[in-house]
CSV table of C-alpha atoms in Angstrom, one decimal:
chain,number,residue,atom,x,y,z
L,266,UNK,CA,0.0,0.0,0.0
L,267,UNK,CA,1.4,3.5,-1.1
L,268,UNK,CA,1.2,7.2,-0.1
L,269,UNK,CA,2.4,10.3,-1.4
L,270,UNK,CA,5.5,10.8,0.4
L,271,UNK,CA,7.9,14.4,1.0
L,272,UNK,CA,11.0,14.4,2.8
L,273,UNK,CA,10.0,16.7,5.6
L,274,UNK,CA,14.1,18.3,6.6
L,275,UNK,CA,15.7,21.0,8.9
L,276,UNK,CA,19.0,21.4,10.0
L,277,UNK,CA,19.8,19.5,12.8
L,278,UNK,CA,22.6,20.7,14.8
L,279,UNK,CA,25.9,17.8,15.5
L,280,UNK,CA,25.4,18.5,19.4
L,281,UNK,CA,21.8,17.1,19.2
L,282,UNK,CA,22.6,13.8,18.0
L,283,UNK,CA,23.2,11.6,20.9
L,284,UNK,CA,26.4,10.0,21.2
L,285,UNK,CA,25.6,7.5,23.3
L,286,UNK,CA,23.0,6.5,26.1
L,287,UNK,CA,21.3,8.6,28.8
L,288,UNK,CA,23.1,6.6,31.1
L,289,UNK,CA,26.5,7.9,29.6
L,290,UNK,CA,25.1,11.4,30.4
L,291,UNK,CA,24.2,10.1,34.3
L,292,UNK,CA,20.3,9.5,33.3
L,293,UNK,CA,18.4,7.0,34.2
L,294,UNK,CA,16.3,5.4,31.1
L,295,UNK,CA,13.2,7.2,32.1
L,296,UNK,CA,14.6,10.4,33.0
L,297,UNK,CA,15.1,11.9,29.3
L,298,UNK,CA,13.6,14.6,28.1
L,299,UNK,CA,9.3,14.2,27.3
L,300,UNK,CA,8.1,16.9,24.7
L,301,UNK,CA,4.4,16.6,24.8
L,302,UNK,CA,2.1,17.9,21.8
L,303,UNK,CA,-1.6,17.7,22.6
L,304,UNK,CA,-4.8,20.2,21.6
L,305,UNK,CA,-1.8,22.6,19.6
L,306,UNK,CA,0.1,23.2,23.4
L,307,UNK,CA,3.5,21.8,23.5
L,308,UNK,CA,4.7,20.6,27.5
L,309,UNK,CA,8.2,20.1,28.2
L,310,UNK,CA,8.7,17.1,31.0
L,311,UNK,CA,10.4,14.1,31.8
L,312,UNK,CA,10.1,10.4,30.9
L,313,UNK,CA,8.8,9.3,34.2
L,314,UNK,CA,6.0,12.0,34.3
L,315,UNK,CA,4.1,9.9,31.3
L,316,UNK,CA,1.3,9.3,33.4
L,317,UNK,CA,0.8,12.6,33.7
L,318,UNK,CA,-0.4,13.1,30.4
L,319,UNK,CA,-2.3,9.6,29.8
L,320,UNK,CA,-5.8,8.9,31.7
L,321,UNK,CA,-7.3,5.8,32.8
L,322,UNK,CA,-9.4,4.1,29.5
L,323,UNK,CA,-6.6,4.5,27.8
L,324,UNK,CA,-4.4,1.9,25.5
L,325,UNK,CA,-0.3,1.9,25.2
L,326,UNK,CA,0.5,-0.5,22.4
L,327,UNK,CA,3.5,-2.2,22.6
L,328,UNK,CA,6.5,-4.2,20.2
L,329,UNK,CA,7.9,-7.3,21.8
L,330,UNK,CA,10.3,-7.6,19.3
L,331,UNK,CA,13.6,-7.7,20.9
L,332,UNK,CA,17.0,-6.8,19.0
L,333,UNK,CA,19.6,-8.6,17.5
L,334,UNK,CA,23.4,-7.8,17.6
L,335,UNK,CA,23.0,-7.6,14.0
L,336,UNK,CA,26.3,-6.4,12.8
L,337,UNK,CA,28.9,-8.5,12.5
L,338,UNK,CA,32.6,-8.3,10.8
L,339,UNK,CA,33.4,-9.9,7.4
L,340,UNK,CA,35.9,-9.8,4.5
L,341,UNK,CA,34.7,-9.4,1.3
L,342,UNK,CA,37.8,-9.9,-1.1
L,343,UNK,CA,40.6,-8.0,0.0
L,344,UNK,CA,39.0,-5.6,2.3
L,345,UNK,CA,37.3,-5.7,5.4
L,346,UNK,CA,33.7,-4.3,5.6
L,347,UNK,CA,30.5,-5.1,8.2
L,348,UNK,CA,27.3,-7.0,7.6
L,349,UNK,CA,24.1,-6.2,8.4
L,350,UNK,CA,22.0,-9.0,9.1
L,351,UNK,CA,18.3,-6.8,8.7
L,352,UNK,CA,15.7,-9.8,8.2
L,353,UNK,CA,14.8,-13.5,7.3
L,354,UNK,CA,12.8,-14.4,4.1
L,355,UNK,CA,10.5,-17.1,3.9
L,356,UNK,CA,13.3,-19.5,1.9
L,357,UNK,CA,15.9,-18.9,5.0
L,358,UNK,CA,18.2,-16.2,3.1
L,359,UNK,CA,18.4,-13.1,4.8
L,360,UNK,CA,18.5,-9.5,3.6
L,361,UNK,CA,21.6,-7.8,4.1
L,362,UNK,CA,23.1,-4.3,4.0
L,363,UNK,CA,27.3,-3.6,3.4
L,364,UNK,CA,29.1,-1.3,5.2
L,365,UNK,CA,32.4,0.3,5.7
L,366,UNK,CA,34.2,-0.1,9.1
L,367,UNK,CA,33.5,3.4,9.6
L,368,UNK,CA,30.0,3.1,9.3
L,369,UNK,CA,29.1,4.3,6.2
L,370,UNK,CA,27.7,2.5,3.3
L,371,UNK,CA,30.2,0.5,1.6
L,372,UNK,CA,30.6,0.3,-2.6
L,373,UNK,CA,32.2,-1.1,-5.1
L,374,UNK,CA,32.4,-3.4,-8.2
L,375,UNK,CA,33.0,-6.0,-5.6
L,376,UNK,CA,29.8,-5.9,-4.5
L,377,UNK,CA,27.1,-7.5,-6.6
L,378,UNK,CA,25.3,-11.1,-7.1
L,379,UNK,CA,27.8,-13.9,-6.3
L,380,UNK,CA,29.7,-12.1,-4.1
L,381,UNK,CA,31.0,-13.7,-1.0
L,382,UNK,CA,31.5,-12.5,2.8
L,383,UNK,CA,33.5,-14.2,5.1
L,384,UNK,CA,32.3,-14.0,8.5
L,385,UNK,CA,33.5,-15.2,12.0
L,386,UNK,CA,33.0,-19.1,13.2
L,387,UNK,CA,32.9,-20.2,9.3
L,388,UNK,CA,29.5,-18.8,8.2
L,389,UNK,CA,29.6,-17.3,4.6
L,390,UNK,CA,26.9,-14.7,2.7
L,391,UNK,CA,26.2,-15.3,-0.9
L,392,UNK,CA,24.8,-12.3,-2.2
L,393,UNK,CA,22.2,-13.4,-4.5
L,394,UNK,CA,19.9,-10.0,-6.0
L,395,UNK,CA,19.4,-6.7,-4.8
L,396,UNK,CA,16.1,-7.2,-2.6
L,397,UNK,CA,14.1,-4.2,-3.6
L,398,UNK,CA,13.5,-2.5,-7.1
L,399,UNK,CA,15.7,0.4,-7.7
L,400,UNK,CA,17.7,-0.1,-5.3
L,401,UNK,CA,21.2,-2.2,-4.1
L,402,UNK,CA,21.5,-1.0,-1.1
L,403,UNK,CA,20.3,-4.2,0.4
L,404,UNK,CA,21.2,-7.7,-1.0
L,405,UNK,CA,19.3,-10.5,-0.4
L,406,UNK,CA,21.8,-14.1,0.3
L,407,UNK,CA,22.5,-17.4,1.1
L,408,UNK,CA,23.9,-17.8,4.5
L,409,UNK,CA,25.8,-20.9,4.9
L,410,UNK,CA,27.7,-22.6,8.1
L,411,UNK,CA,25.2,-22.2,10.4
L,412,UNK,CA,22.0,-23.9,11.0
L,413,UNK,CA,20.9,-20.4,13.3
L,414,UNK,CA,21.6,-16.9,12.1
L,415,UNK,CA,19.9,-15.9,15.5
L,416,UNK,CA,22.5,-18.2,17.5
L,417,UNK,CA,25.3,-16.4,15.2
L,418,UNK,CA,24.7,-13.4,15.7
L,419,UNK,CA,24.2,-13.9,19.7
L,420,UNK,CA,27.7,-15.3,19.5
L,421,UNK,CA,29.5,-13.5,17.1
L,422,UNK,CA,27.7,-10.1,16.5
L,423,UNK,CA,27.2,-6.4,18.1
L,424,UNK,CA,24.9,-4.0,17.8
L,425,UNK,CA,24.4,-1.8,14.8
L,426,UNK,CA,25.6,1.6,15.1
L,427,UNK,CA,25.9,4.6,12.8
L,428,UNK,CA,28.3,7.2,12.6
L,429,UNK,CA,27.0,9.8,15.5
L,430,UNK,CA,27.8,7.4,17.9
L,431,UNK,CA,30.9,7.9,19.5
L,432,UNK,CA,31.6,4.3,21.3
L,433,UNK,CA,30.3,0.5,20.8
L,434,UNK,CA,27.8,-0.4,23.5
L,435,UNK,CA,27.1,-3.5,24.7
L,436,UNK,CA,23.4,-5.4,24.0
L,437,UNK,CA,22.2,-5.0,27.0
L,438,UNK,CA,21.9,-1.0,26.1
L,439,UNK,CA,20.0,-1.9,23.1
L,440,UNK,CA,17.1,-4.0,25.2
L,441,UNK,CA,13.6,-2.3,25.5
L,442,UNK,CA,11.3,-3.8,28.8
L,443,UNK,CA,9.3,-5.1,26.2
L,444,UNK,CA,11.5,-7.0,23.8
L,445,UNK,CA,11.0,-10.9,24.0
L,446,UNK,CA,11.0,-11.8,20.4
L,447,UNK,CA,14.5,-11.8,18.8
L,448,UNK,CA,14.4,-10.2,15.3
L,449,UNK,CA,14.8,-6.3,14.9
L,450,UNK,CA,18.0,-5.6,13.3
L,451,UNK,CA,17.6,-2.5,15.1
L,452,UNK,CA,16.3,-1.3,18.5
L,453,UNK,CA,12.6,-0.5,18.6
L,454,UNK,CA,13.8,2.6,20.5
L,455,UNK,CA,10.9,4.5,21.0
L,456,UNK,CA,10.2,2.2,24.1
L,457,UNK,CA,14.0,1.9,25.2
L,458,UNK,CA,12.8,5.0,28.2
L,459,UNK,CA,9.8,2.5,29.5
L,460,UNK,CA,11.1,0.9,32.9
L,461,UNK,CA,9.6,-1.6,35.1
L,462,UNK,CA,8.9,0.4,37.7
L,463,UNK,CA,7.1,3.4,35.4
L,464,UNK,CA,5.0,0.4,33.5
L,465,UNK,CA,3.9,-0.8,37.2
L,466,UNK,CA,2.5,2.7,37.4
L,467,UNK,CA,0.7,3.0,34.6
L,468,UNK,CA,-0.9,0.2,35.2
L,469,UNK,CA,-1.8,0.8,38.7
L,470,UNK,CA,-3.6,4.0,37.4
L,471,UNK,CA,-5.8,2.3,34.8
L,472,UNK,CA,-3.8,2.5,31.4
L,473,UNK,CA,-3.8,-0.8,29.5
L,474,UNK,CA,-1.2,-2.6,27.2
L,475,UNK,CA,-0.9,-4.5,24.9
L,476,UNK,CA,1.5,-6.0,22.5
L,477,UNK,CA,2.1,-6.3,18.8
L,478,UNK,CA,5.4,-7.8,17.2
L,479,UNK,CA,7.4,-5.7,14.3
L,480,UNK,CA,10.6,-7.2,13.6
L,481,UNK,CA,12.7,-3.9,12.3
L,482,UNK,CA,14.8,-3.5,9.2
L,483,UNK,CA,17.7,-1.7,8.8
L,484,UNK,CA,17.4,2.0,8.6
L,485,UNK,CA,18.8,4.0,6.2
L,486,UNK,CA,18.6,8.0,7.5
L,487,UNK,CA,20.9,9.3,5.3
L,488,UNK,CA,19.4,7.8,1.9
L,489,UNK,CA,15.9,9.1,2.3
L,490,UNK,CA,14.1,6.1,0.9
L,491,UNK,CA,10.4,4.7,2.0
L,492,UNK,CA,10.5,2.1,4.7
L,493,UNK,CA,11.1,-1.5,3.3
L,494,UNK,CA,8.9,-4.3,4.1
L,495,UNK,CA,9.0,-5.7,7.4
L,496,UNK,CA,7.6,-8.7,9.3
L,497,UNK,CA,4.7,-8.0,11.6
L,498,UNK,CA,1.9,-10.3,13.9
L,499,UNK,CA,-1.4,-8.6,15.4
L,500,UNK,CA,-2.7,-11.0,17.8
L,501,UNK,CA,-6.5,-11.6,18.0
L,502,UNK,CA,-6.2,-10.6,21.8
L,503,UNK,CA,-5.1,-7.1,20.6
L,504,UNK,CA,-6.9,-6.8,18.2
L,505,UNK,CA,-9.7,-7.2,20.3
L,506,UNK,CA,-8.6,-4.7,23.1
L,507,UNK,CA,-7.7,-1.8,20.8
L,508,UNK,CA,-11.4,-2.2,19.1
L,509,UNK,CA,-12.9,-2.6,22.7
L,510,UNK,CA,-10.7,1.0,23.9
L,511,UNK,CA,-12.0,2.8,21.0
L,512,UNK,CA,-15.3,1.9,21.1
L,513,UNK,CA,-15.4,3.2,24.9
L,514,UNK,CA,-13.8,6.3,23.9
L,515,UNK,CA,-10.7,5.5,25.1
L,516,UNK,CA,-7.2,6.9,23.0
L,517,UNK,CA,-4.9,4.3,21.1
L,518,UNK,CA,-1.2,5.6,21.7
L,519,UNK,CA,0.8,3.7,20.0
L,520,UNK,CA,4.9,3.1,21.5
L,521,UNK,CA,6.9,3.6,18.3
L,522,UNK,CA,6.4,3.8,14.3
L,523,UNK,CA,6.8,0.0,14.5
L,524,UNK,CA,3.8,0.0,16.2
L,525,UNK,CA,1.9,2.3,14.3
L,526,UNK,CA,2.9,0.6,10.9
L,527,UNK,CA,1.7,-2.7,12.4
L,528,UNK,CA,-2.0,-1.6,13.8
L,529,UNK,CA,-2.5,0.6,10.5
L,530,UNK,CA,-1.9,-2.9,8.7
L,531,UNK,CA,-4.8,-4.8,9.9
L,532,UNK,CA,-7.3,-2.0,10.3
L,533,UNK,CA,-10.7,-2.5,8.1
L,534,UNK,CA,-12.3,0.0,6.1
L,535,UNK,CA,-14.6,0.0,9.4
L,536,UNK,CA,-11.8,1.4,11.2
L,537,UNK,CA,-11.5,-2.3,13.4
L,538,UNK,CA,-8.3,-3.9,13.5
L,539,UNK,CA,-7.9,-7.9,12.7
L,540,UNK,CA,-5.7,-9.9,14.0
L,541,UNK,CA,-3.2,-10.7,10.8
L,542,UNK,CA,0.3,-11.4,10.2
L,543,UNK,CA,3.2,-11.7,7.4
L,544,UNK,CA,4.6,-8.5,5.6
L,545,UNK,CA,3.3,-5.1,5.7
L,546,UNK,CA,5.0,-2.4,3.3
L,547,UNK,CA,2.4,-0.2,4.5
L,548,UNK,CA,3.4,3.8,4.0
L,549,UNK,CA,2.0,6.2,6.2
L,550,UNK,CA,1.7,10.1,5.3
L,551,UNK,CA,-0.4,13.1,5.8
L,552,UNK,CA,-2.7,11.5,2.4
L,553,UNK,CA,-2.9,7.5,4.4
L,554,UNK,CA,-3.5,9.1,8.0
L,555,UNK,CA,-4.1,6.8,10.6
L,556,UNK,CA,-7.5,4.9,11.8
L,557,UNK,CA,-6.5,3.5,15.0
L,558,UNK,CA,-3.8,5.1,16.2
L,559,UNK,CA,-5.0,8.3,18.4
L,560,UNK,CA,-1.1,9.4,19.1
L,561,UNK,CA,2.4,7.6,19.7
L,562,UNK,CA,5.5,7.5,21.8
L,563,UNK,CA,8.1,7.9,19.7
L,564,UNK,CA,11.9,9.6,19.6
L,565,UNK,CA,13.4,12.6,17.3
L,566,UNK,CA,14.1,11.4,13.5
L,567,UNK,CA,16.7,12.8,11.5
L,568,UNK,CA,16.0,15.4,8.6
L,569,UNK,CA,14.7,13.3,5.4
L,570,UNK,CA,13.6,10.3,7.3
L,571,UNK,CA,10.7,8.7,6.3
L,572,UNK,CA,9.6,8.0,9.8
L,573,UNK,CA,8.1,12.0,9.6
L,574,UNK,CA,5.6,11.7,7.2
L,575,UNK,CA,4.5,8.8,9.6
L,576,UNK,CA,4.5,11.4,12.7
L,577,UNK,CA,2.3,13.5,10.3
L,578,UNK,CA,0.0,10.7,9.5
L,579,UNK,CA,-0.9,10.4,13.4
L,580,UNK,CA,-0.8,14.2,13.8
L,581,UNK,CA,-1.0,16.4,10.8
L,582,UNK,CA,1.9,18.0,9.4
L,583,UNK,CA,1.5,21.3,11.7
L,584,UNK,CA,2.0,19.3,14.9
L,585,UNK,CA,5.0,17.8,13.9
L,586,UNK,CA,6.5,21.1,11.9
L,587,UNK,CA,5.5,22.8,15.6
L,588,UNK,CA,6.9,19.8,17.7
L,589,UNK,CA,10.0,19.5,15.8
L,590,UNK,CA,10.5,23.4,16.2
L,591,UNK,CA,10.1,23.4,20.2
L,592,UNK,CA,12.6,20.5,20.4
L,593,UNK,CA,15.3,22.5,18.2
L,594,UNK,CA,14.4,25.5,20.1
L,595,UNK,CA,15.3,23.7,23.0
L,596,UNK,CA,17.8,20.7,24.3
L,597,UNK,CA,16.5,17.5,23.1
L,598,UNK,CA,18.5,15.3,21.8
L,599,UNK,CA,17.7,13.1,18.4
L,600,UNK,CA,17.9,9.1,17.7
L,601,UNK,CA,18.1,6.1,19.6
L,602,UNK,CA,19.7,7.0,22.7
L,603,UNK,CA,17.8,10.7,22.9
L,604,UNK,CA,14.9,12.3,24.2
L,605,UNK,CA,11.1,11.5,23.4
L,606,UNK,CA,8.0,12.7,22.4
L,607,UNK,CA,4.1,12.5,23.5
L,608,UNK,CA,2.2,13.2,20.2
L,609,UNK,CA,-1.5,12.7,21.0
L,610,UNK,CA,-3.7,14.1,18.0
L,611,UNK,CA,-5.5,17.3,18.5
């Protein structure tokens, strides 16, 4: 399913990328910066205070899927690069992405269909076709010498990171209280602030949750391309509740544009949601705006991304152009390790 798509940009000062994670900084997970944007007034709090702004009735929507160390070393010829393991296909290869050691996209006539990458403990990537039209940026192949990508990468892989990030850090920085479900190449990170304790509180106060699962692709922030197709489930238990929470007037906020991509992929020309699973390459913009999803959780995107015309799909383009200009105006900082947002629809 398509929309019309613009690359909503500003500039986006080098101090407001975060380097690494709040804890680096002496935060706890829940104590970063909450920019909230509801009824056109924009409130600047913390994390933790996200009760504050929910009421009881009201549904947080969840992605269990947890993330791989998805990057791992290989050699490719006579030069060393790093693979991106970014999902499975239904015949057991995996999409892939090349990059440099220093994080950028790697290139070359070395790279193209029977290439092979030599990685750690004997496992080898074929690369067999570029995955998507238009594109070779991602490769689908044959991985060989192991009967468990998962187990390899547990073993053998990191983290991905991209270039604003100063230092490696560990997997346990890249976990999210919700993540059971091995598969994102990358950290669902809108729920990375969520603790234990904060989730008992919600709860306690009469806010529901529930889960969905949206295994993540690699991103690609500095390409400006739509988001690829990605593996999703809707169970018939959420389904049920987010159907149930709107028909009692309660709001859907959805934890991440994982989570909005997933619930706008089973909703009905009724507006209900099914329970349904496979591949969405759902697109979201201001022209596809969302029929479930009454506001999200989510973190700062950088200029280009595609992730903003999601944002606009939940709020219309003014409440992003607005929220985006009261976070510049102020100190939060942008991607997976930065501050969040509240962005309830007016």
């Amino acid at each position: 399913m398509t929309a019309t798509v613009h690359e909503p940009t500003f500039a986006l000062p080098p101090d407001r990328e975060a380097s690494g994670p709040p804890e680096s900084r002496g935060l706890a997970r829940d104590d970063v910066a909450l920019l909230v944007s509801d009824r056109n007034t924009m409130t600047h709090a913390r994390f933790h205070e996200l009760g504050t702004f929910l009421v009881p009735g009201d549904l947080v929507v969840v992605n269990n899927s947890a993330t791989l160390s998805a990057a791992v070393d290989a050699r490719l010829g006579t030069r060393d690069v790093v693979l991106h393991f970014s999902t499975w296909l239904d015949d057991h290869s995996w999409v892939v992405e090349i990059r440099s050691p220093d994080r950028t996209p790697a290139s070359g006539n070395d790279i193209g269909s029977g290439a092979r990458l030599l990685c750690p403990g004997g496992v080898v990537g074929t690369l067999r076709r570029p995955w998507l039209d238009g594109s070779d940026r991602l490769w689908v192949a044959d991985i060989t010498g192991t009967d468990s990508v998962v187990d390899h990468l547990a073993r053998w892989g990191r983290p991905i990171t991209y270039t604003y990030l100063r230092d490696r850090w560990s997997a346990f920085y890249y976990r999210t209280a919700f993540g059971l479900f091995p598969g994102s190449a990358e950290m669902p990170s809108a729920a990375r602030p969520f603790t234990d304790r904060l989730v008992t509180e919600l709860a306690s106060t009469g806010i529901s949750f529930a889960p969905i699962t949206l295994h993540t692709g690699v991103s690609s922030p500095e390409a400006g391309e739509p988001p690829s197709p990605e593996r999703f489930a809707v169970s018939a238990a959420t389904a049920r509740i987010v159907n149930e929470t709107r028909a009692s007037g309660g709001r859907v906020v959805a934890v991440g544009t994982t989570v909005t991509r997933a619930l706008e992929s089973v909703v009905d020309s009724d507006g209900r949601a099914h329970a349904a699973a496979g591949w969405t390459d759902l697109v979201l913009a201001q022209d596809r705006p969302t029929r479930l999803v009454d506001g999200l959780i989510t973190g700062w995107h950088a200029p280009g991304a595609s992730h903003l015309n999601l944002l606009e799909a939940v709020v219309g383009v003014e409440s992003v152009r607005r929220a985006y200009d009261s976070a510049l105006a102020g100190d939060y900082l942008w991607h997976e390790f930065g501050d969040s947002a509240l962005l309830l629809r007016s």
